[in-house]
mmCIF file of C-alpha atoms in Angstrom:
data_model
loop_
_atom_site.group_PDB
_atom_site.id
_atom_site.type_symbol
_atom_site.label_atom_id
_atom_site.label_comp_id
_atom_site.label_asym_id
_atom_site.label_seq_id
_atom_site.Cartn_x
_atom_site.Cartn_y
_atom_site.Cartn_z
ATOM 1 C CA MET N 1 118.874 100.200 113.987
ATOM 2 C CA ARG N 2 119.590 103.601 115.532
ATOM 3 C CA THR N 3 116.608 104.888 113.555
ATOM 4 C CA LEU N 4 114.479 102.190 115.181
ATOM 5 C CA ALA N 5 115.710 103.270 118.611
ATOM 6 C CA THR N 6 114.606 106.835 117.800
ATOM 7 C CA GLU N 7 111.239 105.610 116.484
ATOM 8 C CA LEU N 8 110.743 103.723 119.725
ATOM 9 C CA LYS N 9 111.160 106.965 121.678
ATOM 10 C CA SER N 10 108.425 108.583 119.566
ATOM 11 C CA LEU N 11 105.667 106.405 121.065
ATOM 12 C CA ALA N 12 102.801 108.387 122.583
ATOM 13 C CA ILE N 13 99.797 106.043 122.885
ATOM 14 C CA PHE N 14 102.036 103.167 123.991
ATOM 15 C CA ARG N 15 104.526 105.366 125.831
ATOM 16 C CA SER N 16 104.272 103.389 129.061
ATOM 17 C CA LEU N 17 105.961 100.488 127.259
ATOM 18 C CA LEU N 18 109.222 102.457 127.298
ATOM 19 C CA SER N 19 109.463 101.762 131.037
ATOM 20 C CA ASP N 20 109.077 98.015 130.501
ATOM 21 C CA PRO N 21 112.363 96.300 131.503
ATOM 22 C CA VAL N 22 112.707 94.297 128.277
ATOM 23 C CA VAL N 23 111.906 97.246 126.007
ATOM 24 C CA ARG N 24 114.198 99.509 128.018
ATOM 25 C CA ALA N 25 117.097 97.017 127.783
ATOM 26 C CA LEU N 26 116.511 96.550 124.055
ATOM 27 C CA GLY N 27 116.358 100.302 123.464
ATOM 28 C CA SER N 28 119.648 100.792 125.294
ATOM 29 C CA PHE N 29 121.285 98.140 123.113
ATOM 30 C CA LEU N 30 119.942 99.645 119.874
ATOM 31 C CA GLU N 31 121.286 103.067 120.859
ATOM 32 C CA SER N 32 124.722 101.768 121.806
ATOM 33 C CA PRO N 33 125.312 98.168 120.609
ATOM 34 C CA SER N 34 127.662 96.117 122.779
ATOM 35 C CA VAL N 35 128.100 92.516 123.835
ATOM 36 C CA ASP N 36 127.221 93.498 127.389
ATOM 37 C CA GLY N 37 124.092 95.353 126.248
ATOM 38 C CA TYR N 38 122.947 92.418 124.108
ATOM 39 C CA ALA N 39 123.428 89.924 126.937
ATOM 40 C CA ALA N 40 121.630 92.226 129.366
ATOM 41 C CA PHE N 41 118.654 92.446 126.997
ATOM 42 C CA VAL N 42 118.431 88.665 126.486
ATOM 43 C CA SER N 43 118.800 88.089 130.220
ATOM 44 C CA THR N 44 115.879 90.439 130.893
ATOM 45 C CA LEU N 45 113.775 88.647 128.271
ATOM 46 C CA TYR N 46 114.617 85.317 129.939
ATOM 47 C CA GLU N 47 113.178 86.664 133.197
ATOM 48 C CA THR N 48 109.718 86.774 131.602
ATOM 49 C CA ASP N 49 107.567 83.748 130.837
ATOM 50 C CA LYS N 50 107.704 84.421 127.089
ATOM 51 C CA ARG N 51 110.079 82.400 124.911
ATOM 52 C CA THR N 52 110.110 84.859 122.012
ATOM 53 C CA LEU N 53 110.576 88.614 121.744
ATOM 54 C CA ALA N 54 107.574 88.780 119.411
ATOM 55 C CA GLY N 55 105.398 86.961 121.929
ATOM 56 C CA TYR N 56 106.507 89.288 124.689
ATOM 57 C CA ILE N 57 105.834 92.423 122.655
ATOM 58 C CA GLN N 58 102.402 91.099 121.749
ATOM 59 C CA HIS N 59 101.710 90.422 125.435
ATOM 60 C CA ILE N 60 102.636 93.885 126.708
ATOM 61 C CA VAL N 61 100.904 95.663 123.800
ATOM 62 C CA ASN N 62 97.650 93.751 124.285
ATOM 63 C CA ASN N 63 97.623 94.339 128.041
ATOM 64 C CA ASP N 64 98.699 97.978 127.960
ATOM 65 C CA GLU N 65 96.307 100.462 129.564
ATOM 66 C CA ASN N 66 96.353 103.659 127.518
ATOM 67 C CA ALA N 67 94.078 106.519 126.480
ATOM 68 C CA TYR N 68 93.005 104.753 123.281
ATOM 69 C CA ILE N 69 91.999 101.444 124.850
ATOM 70 C CA ARG N 70 90.158 103.214 127.681
ATOM 71 C CA MET N 71 88.026 105.043 125.114
ATOM 72 C CA ILE N 72 87.324 101.763 123.328
ATOM 73 C CA GLY N 73 86.418 100.177 126.668
ATOM 74 C CA ARG N 74 83.898 102.939 127.404
ATOM 75 C CA GLY N 75 82.291 102.420 124.006
ATOM 76 C CA LEU N 76 83.532 105.761 122.662
ATOM 77 C CA THR N 77 84.994 106.477 119.227
ATOM 78 C CA PRO N 78 88.640 107.611 119.457
ATOM 79 C CA TRP N 79 89.594 110.845 117.718
ATOM 80 C CA PRO N 80 90.824 110.430 114.115
ATOM 81 C CA ASP N 81 94.364 111.566 114.939
ATOM 82 C CA MET N 82 94.509 109.168 117.886
ATOM 83 C CA GLU N 83 93.276 106.354 115.648
ATOM 84 C CA GLU N 84 96.004 107.077 113.112
ATOM 85 C CA ASN N 85 98.659 107.301 115.826
ATOM 86 C CA VAL N 86 97.784 103.864 117.193
ATOM 87 C CA TRP N 87 98.364 102.067 113.919
ATOM 88 C CA GLN N 88 101.520 104.051 113.169
ATOM 89 C CA GLU N 89 102.927 103.108 116.545
ATOM 90 C CA LEU N 90 101.971 99.489 116.033
ATOM 91 C CA GLU N 91 104.089 99.502 112.883
ATOM 92 C CA ILE N 92 107.078 100.596 114.982
ATOM 93 C CA LEU N 93 106.370 97.916 117.560
ATOM 94 C CA GLN N 94 105.991 95.375 114.741
ATOM 95 C CA LYS N 95 109.579 96.160 113.722
ATOM 96 C CA ILE N 96 110.691 95.593 117.304
ATOM 97 C CA ALA N 97 108.821 92.276 117.466
ATOM 98 C CA ALA N 98 110.459 91.150 114.198
ATOM 99 C CA LEU N 99 113.993 91.536 115.544
ATOM 100 C CA THR N 100 115.965 88.283 115.670
ATOM 101 C CA PRO N 101 119.199 87.244 117.394
ATOM 102 C CA ALA N 102 120.928 87.347 113.991
ATOM 103 C CA SER N 103 119.751 90.892 113.196
ATOM 104 C CA LEU N 104 120.920 92.139 116.594
ATOM 105 C CA ARG N 105 124.241 90.306 116.419
ATOM 106 C CA SER N 106 124.908 91.947 113.064
ATOM 107 C CA LEU N 107 125.416 95.207 114.967
ATOM 108 C CA LEU N 108 128.347 93.728 116.898
ATOM 109 C CA ASP N 109 131.935 93.163 115.916
ATOM 110 C CA TRP N 110 132.018 89.852 117.745
ATOM 111 C CA GLU N 111 132.165 86.256 116.476
ATOM 112 C CA GLY N 112 132.171 84.479 119.831
ATOM 113 C CA TYR N 113 129.305 82.973 121.792
ATOM 114 C CA LEU N 114 126.146 85.013 122.462
ATOM 115 C CA PRO N 115 122.811 83.833 123.925
ATOM 116 C CA THR N 116 119.805 83.541 121.626
ATOM 117 C CA PHE N 117 116.041 83.776 121.978
ATOM 118 C CA GLY N 118 113.022 82.382 120.130
ATOM 119 C CA VAL N 119 111.516 83.876 116.984
ATOM 120 C CA LYS N 120 107.940 83.691 115.703
ATOM 121 C CA GLU N 121 105.759 85.235 113.021
ATOM 122 C CA LEU N 122 103.371 87.907 114.266
ATOM 123 C CA ASN N 123 100.921 90.441 112.868
ATOM 124 C CA LEU N 124 100.709 92.877 115.754
ATOM 125 C CA ALA N 125 98.085 95.132 114.143
ATOM 126 C CA ASP N 126 95.695 92.218 113.548
ATOM 127 C CA SER N 127 96.259 90.959 117.093
ATOM 128 C CA TYR N 128 95.531 94.378 118.602
ATOM 129 C CA ARG N 129 92.492 94.936 116.374
ATOM 130 C CA GLU N 130 91.030 91.611 117.539
ATOM 131 C CA ARG N 131 91.751 92.630 121.123
ATOM 132 C CA CYS N 132 89.911 95.922 120.719
ATOM 133 C CA THR N 133 86.943 94.264 119.016
ATOM 134 C CA ASN N 134 86.577 91.834 121.945
ATOM 135 C CA ILE N 135 87.542 94.237 124.709
ATOM 136 C CA HIS N 136 84.536 93.079 126.769
ATOM 137 C CA ARG N 137 86.190 89.636 127.026
ATOM 138 C CA TYR N 138 89.846 90.603 127.387
ATOM 139 C CA GLY N 139 89.844 93.882 129.265
ATOM 140 C CA TYR N 140 93.062 95.852 129.609
ATOM 141 C CA GLY N 141 95.744 96.681 132.178
ATOM 142 C CA ILE N 142 95.712 94.634 135.378
ATOM 143 C CA TYR N 143 92.240 93.315 134.528
ATOM 144 C CA ALA N 144 93.594 91.656 131.387
ATOM 145 C CA LYS N 145 96.395 89.947 133.306
ATOM 146 C CA HIS N 146 94.447 88.776 136.375
ATOM 147 C CA ARG N 147 90.991 87.476 137.247
ATOM 148 C CA MET N 148 90.837 87.859 141.050
ATOM 149 C CA PHE N 149 91.403 91.032 143.055
ATOM 150 C CA TYR N 150 91.148 92.401 146.593
ATOM 151 C CA LEU N 151 91.106 95.801 148.289
ATOM 152 C CA ASN N 152 94.185 96.649 150.314
ATOM 153 C CA SER N 153 94.213 98.763 153.474
ATOM 154 C CA GLU N 154 94.100 101.927 151.348
ATOM 155 C CA ASN N 155 91.082 100.634 149.383
ATOM 156 C CA LYS N 156 93.199 100.217 146.273
ATOM 157 C CA ILE N 157 92.373 97.357 143.899
ATOM 158 C CA ILE N 158 95.212 94.795 143.958
ATOM 159 C CA PRO N 159 95.484 91.601 141.850
ATOM 160 C CA VAL N 160 95.675 88.232 143.603
ATOM 161 C CA ARG N 161 98.991 86.730 142.491
ATOM 162 C CA ASN N 162 98.117 83.127 143.377
ATOM 163 C CA PRO N 163 94.345 82.859 142.867
ATOM 164 C CA ASP N 164 92.149 79.988 144.018
ATOM 165 C CA GLN N 165 92.034 77.440 141.168
ATOM 166 C CA THR N 166 88.840 75.632 142.270
ATOM 167 C CA ARG N 167 86.613 74.497 139.394
ATOM 168 C CA LEU N 168 82.941 73.560 139.558
ATOM 169 C CA SER N 169 83.824 70.017 138.491
ATOM 170 C CA SER N 170 85.787 69.577 141.724
ATOM 171 C CA LEU N 171 82.837 70.642 143.915
ATOM 172 C CA ILE N 172 80.708 67.609 144.708
ATOM 173 C CA ASP N 173 76.943 67.963 145.205
ATOM 174 C CA TYR N 174 75.095 71.312 145.537
ATOM 175 C CA LYS N 175 74.598 71.265 141.743
ATOM 176 C CA ARG N 176 71.206 72.987 141.965
ATOM 177 C CA GLU N 177 72.653 75.804 144.069
ATOM 178 C CA GLN N 178 75.633 76.153 141.735
ATOM 179 C CA GLN N 179 73.373 76.343 138.689
ATOM 180 C CA ILE N 180 71.406 79.260 140.136
ATOM 181 C CA ILE N 181 74.628 81.231 140.629
ATOM 182 C CA VAL N 182 76.005 80.279 137.202
ATOM 183 C CA GLU N 183 72.797 81.315 135.403
ATOM 184 C CA ASN N 184 72.667 84.682 137.178
ATOM 185 C CA THR N 185 76.331 85.309 136.354
ATOM 186 C CA ILE N 186 75.834 84.411 132.695
ATOM 187 C CA ALA N 187 72.936 86.901 132.603
ATOM 188 C CA LEU N 188 75.405 89.548 133.852
ATOM 189 C CA LEU N 189 77.905 88.615 131.130
ATOM 190 C CA GLU N 190 75.204 88.799 128.457
ATOM 191 C CA GLY N 191 74.058 92.253 129.533
ATOM 192 C CA LYS N 192 70.761 90.986 130.954
ATOM 193 C CA PRO N 193 69.359 91.974 134.386
ATOM 194 C CA ALA N 194 71.361 90.166 137.076
ATOM 195 C CA ALA N 195 70.626 90.075 140.797
ATOM 196 C CA ASN N 196 72.787 90.473 143.866
ATOM 197 C CA ILE N 197 73.081 87.081 145.575
ATOM 198 C CA LEU N 198 73.258 86.084 149.238
ATOM 199 C CA LEU N 199 74.689 82.602 149.839
ATOM 200 C CA THR N 200 73.807 81.291 153.297
ATOM 201 C CA GLY N 201 74.303 77.995 155.055
ATOM 202 C CA ASP N 202 76.511 76.030 157.381
ATOM 203 C CA ALA N 203 80.240 76.626 157.470
ATOM 204 C CA GLY N 204 82.291 74.456 155.144
ATOM 205 C CA THR N 205 79.509 73.740 152.667
ATOM 206 C CA GLY N 206 81.346 75.392 149.764
ATOM 207 C CA LYS N 207 79.714 78.817 149.475
ATOM 208 C CA SER N 208 82.933 80.774 148.918
ATOM 209 C CA SER N 209 84.457 78.012 146.800
ATOM 210 C CA THR N 210 81.409 78.049 144.534
ATOM 211 C CA VAL N 211 81.696 81.790 143.845
ATOM 212 C CA LYS N 212 85.407 81.499 143.030
ATOM 213 C CA ALA N 213 84.809 78.397 140.904
ATOM 214 C CA VAL N 214 82.199 80.299 138.858
ATOM 215 C CA VAL N 215 84.791 82.993 138.165
ATOM 216 C CA ASN N 216 87.327 80.362 137.078
ATOM 217 C CA GLU N 217 84.759 78.864 134.705
ATOM 218 C CA LEU N 218 83.667 82.164 133.159
ATOM 219 C CA HIS N 219 86.691 84.474 133.341
ATOM 220 C CA ASP N 220 87.469 83.964 129.644
ATOM 221 C CA ARG N 221 84.067 85.500 128.890
ATOM 222 C CA GLY N 222 85.037 88.700 130.678
ATOM 223 C CA LEU N 223 84.269 87.954 134.347
ATOM 224 C CA ARG N 224 86.417 89.222 137.232
ATOM 225 C CA ILE N 225 85.993 89.143 141.016
ATOM 226 C CA LEU N 226 86.925 91.736 143.630
ATOM 227 C CA GLU N 227 86.856 90.678 147.282
ATOM 228 C CA VAL N 228 85.754 93.362 149.735
ATOM 229 C CA ARG N 229 85.982 92.964 153.503
ATOM 230 C CA LYS N 230 83.064 93.986 155.691
ATOM 231 C CA GLU N 231 84.903 97.016 157.083
ATOM 232 C CA GLN N 232 85.491 98.236 153.501
ATOM 233 C CA LEU N 233 81.828 98.379 152.498
ATOM 234 C CA HIS N 234 81.835 102.172 152.689
ATOM 235 C CA ALA N 235 84.322 102.148 149.779
ATOM 236 C CA ILE N 236 81.928 100.368 147.396
ATOM 237 C CA PRO N 237 80.405 103.533 145.827
ATOM 238 C CA ALA N 238 83.891 104.753 144.849
ATOM 239 C CA ILE N 239 84.746 101.277 143.553
ATOM 240 C CA LEU N 240 81.628 101.285 141.397
ATOM 241 C CA ASP N 241 82.609 104.658 139.943
ATOM 242 C CA GLU N 242 85.915 103.108 138.891
ATOM 243 C CA LEU N 243 84.496 99.846 137.555
ATOM 244 C CA ASN N 244 81.450 101.250 135.753
ATOM 245 C CA THR N 245 83.572 102.442 132.826
ATOM 246 C CA ASN N 246 85.375 99.104 132.537
ATOM 247 C CA PRO N 247 84.257 96.829 129.667
ATOM 248 C CA LEU N 248 84.490 93.701 131.844
ATOM 249 C CA LYS N 249 81.915 92.322 134.299
ATOM 250 C CA PHE N 250 82.648 92.153 138.032
ATOM 251 C CA ILE N 251 81.490 90.311 141.117
ATOM 252 C CA LEU N 252 82.007 92.279 144.336
ATOM 253 C CA PHE N 253 82.493 89.433 146.782
ATOM 254 C CA ILE N 254 81.861 89.819 150.512
ATOM 255 C CA ASP N 255 82.775 86.668 152.425
ATOM 256 C CA ASP N 256 81.448 85.616 155.842
ATOM 257 C CA LEU N 257 79.132 88.585 156.243
ATOM 258 C CA SER N 258 77.525 89.363 159.601
ATOM 259 C CA PHE N 259 76.914 92.482 161.663
ATOM 260 C CA GLN N 260 76.494 93.654 165.204
ATOM 261 C CA ARG N 261 73.245 95.554 165.668
ATOM 262 C CA ASP N 262 74.875 99.024 165.804
ATOM 263 C CA ASP N 263 77.479 98.301 163.143
ATOM 264 C CA ASP N 264 78.048 101.264 160.801
ATOM 265 C CA ASN N 265 78.876 98.809 158.021
ATOM 266 C CA PHE N 266 75.299 97.518 158.262
ATOM 267 C CA SER N 267 74.048 100.956 157.224
ATOM 268 C CA ALA N 268 76.614 101.145 154.415
ATOM 269 C CA LEU N 269 75.467 97.859 152.865
ATOM 270 C CA LYS N 270 71.813 98.698 153.391
ATOM 271 C CA ALA N 271 72.293 102.017 151.571
ATOM 272 C CA ILE N 272 74.007 100.306 148.657
ATOM 273 C CA LEU N 273 71.300 97.651 148.293
ATOM 274 C CA GLU N 274 68.341 99.947 148.979
ATOM 275 C CA GLY N 275 69.620 102.810 146.888
ATOM 276 C CA SER N 276 70.076 100.502 143.886
ATOM 277 C CA VAL N 277 73.612 101.804 143.386
ATOM 278 C CA SER N 278 74.847 98.383 142.317
ATOM 279 C CA ALA N 279 71.593 97.485 140.565
ATOM 280 C CA LYS N 280 72.062 100.403 138.164
ATOM 281 C CA SER N 281 75.595 99.314 137.406
ATOM 282 C CA ARG N 282 75.559 97.510 134.075
ATOM 283 C CA ASN N 283 78.609 95.424 134.917
ATOM 284 C CA VAL N 284 78.736 94.801 138.685
ATOM 285 C CA VAL N 285 76.825 92.537 141.077
ATOM 286 C CA ILE N 286 77.350 91.825 144.761
ATOM 287 C CA TYR N 287 77.700 88.227 145.960
ATOM 288 C CA ALA N 288 77.903 87.752 149.736
ATOM 289 C CA THR N 289 78.235 84.643 151.880
ATOM 290 C CA SER N 290 77.083 84.248 155.451
ATOM 291 C CA ASN N 291 76.601 81.461 157.968
ATOM 292 C CA ARG N 292 73.591 83.447 159.211
ATOM 293 C CA ARG N 293 70.450 83.976 157.172
ATOM 294 C CA HIS N 294 69.522 87.237 158.922
ATOM 295 C CA LEU N 295 73.082 88.685 158.848
ATOM 296 C CA VAL N 296 72.667 90.675 162.089
ATOM 297 C CA LYS N 297 73.563 89.030 165.391
ATOM 298 C CA GLU N 298 70.566 89.332 167.671
ATOM 299 C CA THR N 299 70.376 88.805 171.437
ATOM 300 C CA PHE N 300 67.342 88.211 173.595
ATOM 301 C CA SER N 301 67.938 91.590 175.223
ATOM 302 C CA SER N 302 67.732 93.289 171.828
ATOM 303 C CA ARG N 303 64.351 91.630 171.290
ATOM 304 C CA GLU N 304 63.226 93.146 174.582
ATOM 305 C CA GLY N 305 64.619 96.601 173.681
ATOM 306 C CA ASP N 306 63.111 99.835 174.925
ATOM 307 C CA GLU N 307 62.524 101.488 171.544
ATOM 308 C CA VAL N 308 58.977 102.675 170.955
ATOM 309 C CA HIS N 309 58.895 101.112 167.514
ATOM 310 C CA ARG N 310 60.938 98.035 168.455
ATOM 311 C CA ASN N 311 59.151 95.795 165.947
ATOM 312 C CA ASP N 312 59.962 98.145 163.058
ATOM 313 C CA THR N 313 63.617 98.097 164.054
ATOM 314 C CA LEU N 314 63.720 94.304 164.260
ATOM 315 C CA GLN N 315 62.027 94.006 160.885
ATOM 316 C CA GLU N 316 64.599 96.361 159.378
ATOM 317 C CA ILE N 317 67.407 94.203 160.749
ATOM 318 C CA ILE N 318 65.893 90.910 159.628
ATOM 319 C CA SER N 319 64.906 92.190 156.185
ATOM 320 C CA LEU N 320 68.439 93.139 155.107
ATOM 321 C CA SER N 321 68.891 89.675 153.621
ATOM 322 C CA GLU N 322 65.667 90.188 151.658
ATOM 323 C CA ARG N 323 67.298 93.052 149.761
ATOM 324 C CA PHE N 324 69.438 90.577 147.855
ATOM 325 C CA GLY N 325 67.582 89.603 144.692
ATOM 326 C CA ILE N 326 68.484 85.923 145.060
ATOM 327 C CA GLN N 327 69.143 83.868 148.172
ATOM 328 C CA VAL N 328 70.789 80.463 147.888
ATOM 329 C CA THR N 329 70.998 78.152 150.894
ATOM 330 C CA PHE N 330 73.716 75.517 151.241
ATOM 331 C CA GLN N 331 72.418 72.908 153.678
ATOM 332 C CA LYS N 332 74.764 70.755 155.755
ATOM 333 C CA PRO N 333 75.257 67.485 153.812
ATOM 334 C CA THR N 334 73.552 64.287 154.896
ATOM 335 C CA LYS N 335 75.664 61.263 155.805
ATOM 336 C CA GLN N 336 75.159 59.819 152.316
ATOM 337 C CA VAL N 337 76.200 63.051 150.577
ATOM 338 C CA TYR N 338 79.170 63.528 152.919
ATOM 339 C CA LEU N 339 80.480 60.017 152.281
ATOM 340 C CA GLY N 340 79.859 60.476 148.568
ATOM 341 C CA ILE N 341 82.176 63.501 148.642
ATOM 342 C CA VAL N 342 84.763 61.485 150.583
ATOM 343 C CA HIS N 343 84.636 58.626 148.051
ATOM 344 C CA HIS N 344 85.003 61.011 145.108
ATOM 345 C CA LEU N 345 87.966 62.816 146.641
ATOM 346 C CA ALA N 346 89.627 59.552 147.686
ATOM 347 C CA LYS N 347 89.411 58.252 144.124
ATOM 348 C CA GLU N 348 90.689 61.564 142.773
ATOM 349 C CA LYS N 349 93.701 61.461 145.136
ATOM 350 C CA GLY N 350 94.457 57.799 144.451
ATOM 351 C CA ILE N 351 93.710 56.594 147.986
ATOM 352 C CA GLU N 352 93.176 52.834 148.097
ATOM 353 C CA MET N 353 91.350 51.698 151.228
ATOM 354 C CA PRO N 354 88.419 49.383 151.959
ATOM 355 C CA GLU N 355 85.240 51.433 151.731
ATOM 356 C CA THR N 356 84.006 50.397 155.181
ATOM 357 C CA GLU N 357 87.267 51.528 156.772
ATOM 358 C CA LEU N 358 87.240 54.788 154.791
ATOM 359 C CA ASP N 359 83.650 55.496 155.870
ATOM 360 C CA MET N 360 84.403 54.760 159.526
ATOM 361 C CA LEU N 361 87.439 57.060 159.561
ATOM 362 C CA ALA N 362 85.550 59.806 157.689
ATOM 363 C CA GLU N 363 82.637 59.691 160.137
ATOM 364 C CA ARG N 364 85.018 59.749 163.092
ATOM 365 C CA TYR N 365 86.762 62.787 161.593
ATOM 366 C CA ALA N 366 83.453 64.610 161.027
ATOM 367 C CA LEU N 367 82.414 63.923 164.618
ATOM 368 C CA GLY N 368 85.664 65.432 165.862
ATOM 369 C CA ARG N 369 85.153 68.487 163.625
ATOM 370 C CA GLY N 370 81.654 69.163 164.909
ATOM 371 C CA GLY N 371 79.703 67.824 161.935
ATOM 372 C CA ARG N 372 79.746 66.765 158.303
ATOM 373 C CA SER N 373 80.668 69.264 155.609
ATOM 374 C CA ALA N 374 82.396 69.435 152.246
ATOM 375 C CA ARG N 375 85.307 71.204 153.965
ATOM 376 C CA ALA N 376 85.602 68.421 156.554
ATOM 377 C CA ALA N 377 85.640 65.824 153.744
ATOM 378 C CA THR N 378 88.415 67.707 151.939
ATOM 379 C CA GLN N 379 90.481 68.124 155.091
ATOM 380 C CA PHE N 380 90.018 64.446 155.966
ATOM 381 C CA ILE N 381 91.248 63.297 152.552
ATOM 382 C CA ASP N 382 94.148 65.768 152.633
ATOM 383 C CA GLY N 383 95.147 64.250 155.962
ATOM 384 C CA LEU N 384 95.139 60.747 154.492
ATOM 385 C CA VAL N 385 97.230 61.908 151.541
ATOM 386 C CA SER N 386 99.823 63.533 153.830
ATOM 387 C CA ARG N 387 100.243 60.240 155.743
ATOM 388 C CA GLN N 388 100.728 58.084 152.652
#
């Protein structure tokens, strides 16, 4: 076992695994076996969501971001010595994954109680080979572990720990609009030309929910989403540089987009769309939502401006939305559609109420909220559920 501890320290491709808490605790035990060291290792394994050591090793190996997997992701052929190193190191990690409570306890001069952990059969080399072959579906690093991301204040890509779980099946109506977005996204996943999309329409009609639902439906095919705030648009070129070498496909999502006339962010987005920066990216599209079709807030005074070529300026402002390859409009639902959503959600939540009473209360709620919408229907039903 001490030999195995030394072999573990020889990792180069998978060297980052040595800082993993479970691997570190196990390595410490193998170097200096003790009851305390064994219990500390098992306790650390218990803190993960994996029942077996083999399953945990497989998880961290498959998700590890290293020089080899990055070359595979870029479509490059790793150097022969690197290729050989990977499979040699996987043999070492296979030995680690094959360890059992009995084999570890055999190192101790102790017959009393000790905690155990699960055991399972595993071929780590085959698992990793399959992962590399389908790298465009699995990804690596944080992109293998998560599907939704955002930019923090330092413009660093951060995973969303509790992502929106909305599915298309839970979104009532707007099936035609959803299909347009799904088909464009599938084209992206299949390496075909895909357009940037602008989703416009009344608030609460499900524009943002539709984009996130599409990601939830297609993430297992290699789709990820990165939300970018309006004030972060200037960071998009750098983001594209980072994502362009990634084997996965990405939606850059800009929610609730609108500009003041002299907004610098307007120029940033215009440059990105006009300059075809994102269009040339093989794996990134921009999806934006807005309650305004023309994106730029106009006043009557701006229409009466004193610029010599005022009409050219206004056309430039209005035409920004035209630079998205596809525009999808989500209209405010009619009374029939709104009540249909209410009925579906009520049945889904197990609410039993005479339909006439349900309709009356739903209409009264919509009136108080300023109009009918899918969001109003959801909030109305949630309110009924909370009072049950």
